[in-house]
Coordinates of C-alpha atoms in Angstrom, one line a residue:
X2 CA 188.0 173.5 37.8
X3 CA 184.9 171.5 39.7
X4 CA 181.9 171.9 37.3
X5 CA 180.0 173.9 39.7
X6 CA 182.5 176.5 39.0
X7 CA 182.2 176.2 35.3
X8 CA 180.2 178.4 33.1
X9 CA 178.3 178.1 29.8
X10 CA 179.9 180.2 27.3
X11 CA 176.3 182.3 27.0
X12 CA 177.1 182.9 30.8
X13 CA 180.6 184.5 30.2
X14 CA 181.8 188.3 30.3
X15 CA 180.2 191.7 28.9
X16 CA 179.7 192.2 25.3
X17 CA 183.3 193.9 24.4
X18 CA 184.9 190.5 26.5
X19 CA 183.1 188.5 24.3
X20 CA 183.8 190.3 20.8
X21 CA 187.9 190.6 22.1
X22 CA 188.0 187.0 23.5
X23 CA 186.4 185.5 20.1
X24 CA 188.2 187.4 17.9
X25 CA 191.6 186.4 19.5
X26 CA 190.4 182.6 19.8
X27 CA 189.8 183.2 15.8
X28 CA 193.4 184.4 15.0
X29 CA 195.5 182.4 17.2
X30 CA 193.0 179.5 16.3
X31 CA 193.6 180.4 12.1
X32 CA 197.3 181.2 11.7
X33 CA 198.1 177.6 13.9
X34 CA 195.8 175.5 11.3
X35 CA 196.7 177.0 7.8
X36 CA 198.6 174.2 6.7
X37 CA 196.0 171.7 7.3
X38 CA 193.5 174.1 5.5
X39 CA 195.1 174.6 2.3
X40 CA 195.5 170.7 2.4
X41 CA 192.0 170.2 2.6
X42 CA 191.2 172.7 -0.4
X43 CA 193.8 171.2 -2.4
X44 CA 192.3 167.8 -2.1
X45 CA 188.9 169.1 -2.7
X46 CA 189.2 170.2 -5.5
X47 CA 190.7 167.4 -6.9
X48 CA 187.8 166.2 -9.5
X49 CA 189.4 162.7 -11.2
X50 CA 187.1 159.4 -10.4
X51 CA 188.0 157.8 -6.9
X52 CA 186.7 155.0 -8.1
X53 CA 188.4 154.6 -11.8
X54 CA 192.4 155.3 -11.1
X55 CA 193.0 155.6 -15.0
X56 CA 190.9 158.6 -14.6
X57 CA 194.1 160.5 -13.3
X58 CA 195.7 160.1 -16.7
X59 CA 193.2 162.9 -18.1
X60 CA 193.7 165.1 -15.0
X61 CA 195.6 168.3 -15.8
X62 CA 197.5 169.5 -12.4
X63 CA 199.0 167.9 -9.6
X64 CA 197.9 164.3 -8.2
X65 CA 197.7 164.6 -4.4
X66 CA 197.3 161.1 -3.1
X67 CA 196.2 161.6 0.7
X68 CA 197.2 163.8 2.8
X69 CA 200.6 163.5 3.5
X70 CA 201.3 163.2 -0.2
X71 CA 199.5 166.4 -0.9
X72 CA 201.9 167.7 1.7
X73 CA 205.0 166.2 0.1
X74 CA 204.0 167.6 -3.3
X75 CA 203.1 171.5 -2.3
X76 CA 206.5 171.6 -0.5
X77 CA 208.3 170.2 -3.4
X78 CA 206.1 172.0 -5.9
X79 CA 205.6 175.6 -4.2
X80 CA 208.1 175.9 -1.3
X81 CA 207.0 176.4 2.7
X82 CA 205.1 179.6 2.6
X83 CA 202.5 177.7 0.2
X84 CA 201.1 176.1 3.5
X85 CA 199.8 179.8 4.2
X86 CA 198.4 181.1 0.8
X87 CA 195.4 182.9 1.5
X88 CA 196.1 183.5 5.4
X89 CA 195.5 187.3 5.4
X90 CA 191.9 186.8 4.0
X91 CA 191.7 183.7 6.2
X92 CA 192.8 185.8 9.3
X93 CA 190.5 188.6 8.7
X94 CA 187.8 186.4 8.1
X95 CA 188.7 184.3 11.1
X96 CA 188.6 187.4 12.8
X97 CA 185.5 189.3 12.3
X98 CA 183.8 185.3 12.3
X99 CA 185.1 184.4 15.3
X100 CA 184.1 187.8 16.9
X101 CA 180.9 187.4 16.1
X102 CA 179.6 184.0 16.5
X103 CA 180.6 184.2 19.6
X104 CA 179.0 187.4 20.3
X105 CA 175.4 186.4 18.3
X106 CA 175.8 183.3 20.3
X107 CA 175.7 185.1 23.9
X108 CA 173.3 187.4 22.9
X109 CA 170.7 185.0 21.1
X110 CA 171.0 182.4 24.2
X111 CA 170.1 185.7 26.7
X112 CA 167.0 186.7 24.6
X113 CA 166.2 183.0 24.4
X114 CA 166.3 182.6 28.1
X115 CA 163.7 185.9 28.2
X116 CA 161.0 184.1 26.7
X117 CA 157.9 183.1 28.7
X118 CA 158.2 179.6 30.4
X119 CA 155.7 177.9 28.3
X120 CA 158.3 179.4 25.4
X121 CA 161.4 178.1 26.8
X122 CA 163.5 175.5 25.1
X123 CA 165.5 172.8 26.8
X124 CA 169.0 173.8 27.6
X125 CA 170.2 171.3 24.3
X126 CA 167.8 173.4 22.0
X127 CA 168.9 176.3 23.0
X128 CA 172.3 176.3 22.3
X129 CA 171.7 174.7 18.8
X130 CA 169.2 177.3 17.9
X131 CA 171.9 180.1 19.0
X132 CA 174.8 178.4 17.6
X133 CA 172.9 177.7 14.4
X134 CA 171.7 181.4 14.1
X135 CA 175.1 183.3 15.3
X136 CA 177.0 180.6 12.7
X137 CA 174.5 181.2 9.8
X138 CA 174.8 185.1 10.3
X139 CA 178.5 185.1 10.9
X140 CA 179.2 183.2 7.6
X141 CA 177.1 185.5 5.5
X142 CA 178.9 188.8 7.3
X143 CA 182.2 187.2 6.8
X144 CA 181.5 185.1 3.7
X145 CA 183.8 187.1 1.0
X146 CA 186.5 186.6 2.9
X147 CA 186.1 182.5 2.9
X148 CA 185.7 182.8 -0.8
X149 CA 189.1 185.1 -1.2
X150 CA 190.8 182.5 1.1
X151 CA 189.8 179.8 -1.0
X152 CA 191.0 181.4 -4.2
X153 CA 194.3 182.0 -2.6
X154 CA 195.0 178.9 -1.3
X155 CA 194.0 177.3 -4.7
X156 CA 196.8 179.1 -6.5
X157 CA 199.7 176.8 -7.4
X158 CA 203.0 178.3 -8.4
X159 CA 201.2 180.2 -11.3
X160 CA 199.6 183.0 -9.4
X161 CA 196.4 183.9 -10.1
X162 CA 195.8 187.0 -8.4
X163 CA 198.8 189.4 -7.5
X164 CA 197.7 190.7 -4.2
X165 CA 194.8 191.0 -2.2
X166 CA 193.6 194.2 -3.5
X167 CA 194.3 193.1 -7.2
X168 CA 191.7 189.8 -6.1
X169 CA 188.8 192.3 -5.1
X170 CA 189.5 194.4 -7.8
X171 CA 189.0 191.8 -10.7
X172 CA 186.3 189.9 -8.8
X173 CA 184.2 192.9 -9.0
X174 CA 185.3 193.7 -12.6
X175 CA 184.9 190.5 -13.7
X176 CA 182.1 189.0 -12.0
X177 CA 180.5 191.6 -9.8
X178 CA 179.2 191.7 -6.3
X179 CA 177.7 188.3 -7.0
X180 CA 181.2 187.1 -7.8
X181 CA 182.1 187.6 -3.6
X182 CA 179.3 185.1 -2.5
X183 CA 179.6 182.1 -5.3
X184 CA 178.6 179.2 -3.1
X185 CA 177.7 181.1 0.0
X186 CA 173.9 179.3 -0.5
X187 CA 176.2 176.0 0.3
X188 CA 178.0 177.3 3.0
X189 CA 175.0 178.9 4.8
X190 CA 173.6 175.7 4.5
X191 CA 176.3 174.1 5.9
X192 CA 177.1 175.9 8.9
X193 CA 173.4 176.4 10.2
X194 CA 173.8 172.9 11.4
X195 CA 177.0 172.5 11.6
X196 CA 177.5 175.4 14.3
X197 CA 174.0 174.0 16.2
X198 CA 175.3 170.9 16.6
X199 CA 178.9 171.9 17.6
X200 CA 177.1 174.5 20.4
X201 CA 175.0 172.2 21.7
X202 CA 177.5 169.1 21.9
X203 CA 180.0 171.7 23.6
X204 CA 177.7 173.0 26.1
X205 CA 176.0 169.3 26.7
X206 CA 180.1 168.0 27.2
X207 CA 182.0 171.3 28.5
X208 CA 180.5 170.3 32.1
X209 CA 181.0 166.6 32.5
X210 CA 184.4 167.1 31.1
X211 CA 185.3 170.1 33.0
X212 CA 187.3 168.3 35.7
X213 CA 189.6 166.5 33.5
X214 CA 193.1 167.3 33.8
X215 CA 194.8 167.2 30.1
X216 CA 198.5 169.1 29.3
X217 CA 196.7 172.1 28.0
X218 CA 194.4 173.0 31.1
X219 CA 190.8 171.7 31.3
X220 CA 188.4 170.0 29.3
X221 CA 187.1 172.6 27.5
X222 CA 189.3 171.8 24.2
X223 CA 188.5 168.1 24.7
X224 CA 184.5 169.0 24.7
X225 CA 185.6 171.2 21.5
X226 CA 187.2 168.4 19.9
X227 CA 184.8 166.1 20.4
X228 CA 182.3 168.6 19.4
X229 CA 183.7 169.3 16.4
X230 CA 184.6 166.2 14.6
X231 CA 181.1 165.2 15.3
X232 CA 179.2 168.0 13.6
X233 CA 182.0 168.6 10.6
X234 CA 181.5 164.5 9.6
X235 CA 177.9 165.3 9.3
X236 CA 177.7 168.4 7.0
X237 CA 181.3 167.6 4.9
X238 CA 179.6 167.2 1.4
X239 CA 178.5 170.9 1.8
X240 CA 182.3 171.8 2.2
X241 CA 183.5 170.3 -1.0
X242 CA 180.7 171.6 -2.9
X243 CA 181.0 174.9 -1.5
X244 CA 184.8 174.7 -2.2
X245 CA 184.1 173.8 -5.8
X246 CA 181.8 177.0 -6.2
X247 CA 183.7 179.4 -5.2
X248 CA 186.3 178.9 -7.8
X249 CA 184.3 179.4 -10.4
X250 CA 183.9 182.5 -12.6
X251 CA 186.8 183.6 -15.2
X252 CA 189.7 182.4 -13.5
X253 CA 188.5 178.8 -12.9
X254 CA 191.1 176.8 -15.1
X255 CA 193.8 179.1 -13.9
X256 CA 194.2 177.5 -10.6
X257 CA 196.9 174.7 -9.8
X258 CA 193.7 171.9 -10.6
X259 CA 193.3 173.0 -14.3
X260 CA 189.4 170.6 -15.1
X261 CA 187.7 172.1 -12.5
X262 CA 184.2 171.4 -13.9
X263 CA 181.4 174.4 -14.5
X264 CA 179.0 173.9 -11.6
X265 CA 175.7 176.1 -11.1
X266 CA 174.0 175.8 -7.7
X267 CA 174.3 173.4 -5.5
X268 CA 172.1 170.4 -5.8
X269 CA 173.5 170.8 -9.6
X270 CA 177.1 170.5 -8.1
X271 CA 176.1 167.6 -6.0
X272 CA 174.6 165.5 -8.1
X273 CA 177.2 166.4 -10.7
X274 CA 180.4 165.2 -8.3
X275 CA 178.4 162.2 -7.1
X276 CA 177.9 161.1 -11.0
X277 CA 181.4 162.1 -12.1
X278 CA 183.5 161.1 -8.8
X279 CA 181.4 158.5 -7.0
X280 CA 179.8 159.5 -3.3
X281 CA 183.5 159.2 -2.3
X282 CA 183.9 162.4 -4.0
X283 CA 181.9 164.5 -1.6
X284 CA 184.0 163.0 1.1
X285 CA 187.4 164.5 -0.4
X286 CA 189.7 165.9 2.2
X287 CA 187.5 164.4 5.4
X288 CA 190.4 163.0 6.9
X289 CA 192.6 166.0 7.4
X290 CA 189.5 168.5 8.0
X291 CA 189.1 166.4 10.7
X292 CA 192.6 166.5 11.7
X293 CA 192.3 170.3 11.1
X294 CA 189.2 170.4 13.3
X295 CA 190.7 169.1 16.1
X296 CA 193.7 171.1 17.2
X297 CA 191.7 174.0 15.4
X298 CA 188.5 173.5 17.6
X299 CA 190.2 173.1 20.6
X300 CA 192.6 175.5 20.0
X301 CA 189.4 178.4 19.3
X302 CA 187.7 176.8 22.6
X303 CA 190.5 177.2 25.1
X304 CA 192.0 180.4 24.1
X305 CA 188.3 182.0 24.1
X306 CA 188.4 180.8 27.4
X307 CA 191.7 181.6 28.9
X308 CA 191.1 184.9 27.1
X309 CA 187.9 185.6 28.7
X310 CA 189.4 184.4 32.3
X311 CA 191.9 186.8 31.7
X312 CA 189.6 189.7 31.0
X313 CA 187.8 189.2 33.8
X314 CA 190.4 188.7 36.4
X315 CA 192.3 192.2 35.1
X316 CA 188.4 193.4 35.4
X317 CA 188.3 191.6 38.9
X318 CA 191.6 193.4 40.1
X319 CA 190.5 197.0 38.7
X320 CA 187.6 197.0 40.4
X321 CA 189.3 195.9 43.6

């Protein structure tokens, strides 16, 4: 694919394309990464001093020590099918998310392009402003389902909630409507740049790459890769924090982490793991979100597109 021949993603299919193709990228995207993501919760929720070992001797729950030991531990501990606690909340909310960023995205970069010249932003701008806005609305449309996810995946062999229905029941018994968006100010603060920045690297690297020829196609999941581990380094300490809210409420020593401190807000939760932890704390789980980022960015990037080249090719030969 020559780059003269490739498209910016604000460029791409009708509305309905765009909602399908996103919302597929967002499944296949979720259900191929779920391992890696209830990894990275595990290990962020870990709350023992990085710095002072001994600490560990006080920790009530399991002791995941890196990734692959966290791995070792959970299948010992909890069997295969803990790798994808939480996954129906994670592919719903994969799929209404992925649906519509990608659809706020398109639409914000078309308005944008319909202000007067004198308005106009460069190219870069643009796509952060859009990606920063279609991510910031997206995770407050999609939030309750991050939160359930979490909850989920933080379950050890003691379950916590019976079912998904039995989770939204007692979360709005319990704690109320409030109770669905614990930490979402962390998380919107989180994505807004996070989702800018991974828009406007993949639109300023989708071109130059495009005529790279890797085993899975193109260089669109190469410019997502890239892309991602960029932006996700940046905004990490919102993660953790974010993770650590949203298990908090009545069930918060019930999870497989039993000392999960009580946090309230977020600057409160920073400065709280930052005394207790060390800065390392905030960093908990970096290594494999970035491993998850990877296959899970490119992965979103290059079936949206394959999706949306197929749409428009069966579009192509009806019309024919």
């Amino acid at each position: 694919m020559s780059s003269e021949q490739t498209e910016h993603l604000k460029d791409e299919g009708s509305r309905l394309q765009v909602l399908a193709a996103g919302g597929i990228a967002g499944l296949i995207s979720r259900f191929c990464i779920a391992p890696l993501d209830v990894i990275k919760i595990r290990l962020q929720l870990q709350v023992h001093s990085l710095s002072d070992p001994a600490s560990r001797y006080d920790y009530h729950g399991p002791y995941y020590k890196g990734t692959l030991g966290a791995f070792r531990t959970i299948l010992r501990e909890e069997g295969l099918t803990a790798f994808w606690k939480g996954n129906i909340p994670a592919e719903l909310l994969y799929l209404t998310y992925g649906a519509t960023q990608f659809s706020l995205y398109r639409n914000t970069t078309r308005f944008l392009q319909t202000l007067p010249p004198n308005w106009r932003l460069a190219d870069t701008a643009e796509s952060f402003a859009s990606g920063a806005i279609a991510g910031g609305v997206a995770t407050t449309a999609t939030y309750p389902f991050d939160l359930l996810r979490t909850r989920f995946a933080a379950q050890g062999a003691e379950k916590v909630y019976a079912s998904l229905w039995s989770s939204v029941r007692d979360i709005a018994r319990y704690e109320g409507p409030r109770g669905f968006f614990q930490g979402s100010t962390a998380a919107i603060g989180q994505v807004v740049p996070y989702m800018g920045l991974f828009f406007a690297s993949y639109e300023t690297l989708k071109i130059p790459l495009a005529g790279l020829d890797l085993p899975i196609g193109s260089g669109d999941a190469f410019a997502g890769v890239l892309a991602s581990v960029a932006s996700k380094t940046a905004v990490f300490p919102l993660d953790t924090v974010r993770k650590r809210l949203q298990v908090q409420g009545p069930t918060r020593s019930k999870y497989v982490h039993r000392n999960i401190p009580l946090y309230v807000g977020v600057y409160s939760t920073l400065r709280t793991i930052v005394q207790r932890e060390g800065p390392r704390g905030l960093y908990r789980g970096l290594p494999v979100s970035l491993i998850k980022a990877a296959p899970a960015s490119a992965i979103t990037m290059w079936t949206y597109e394959r999706a949306m080249h197929m749409m428009r090719r069966y579009e192509d030969h009806e019309d024919g």
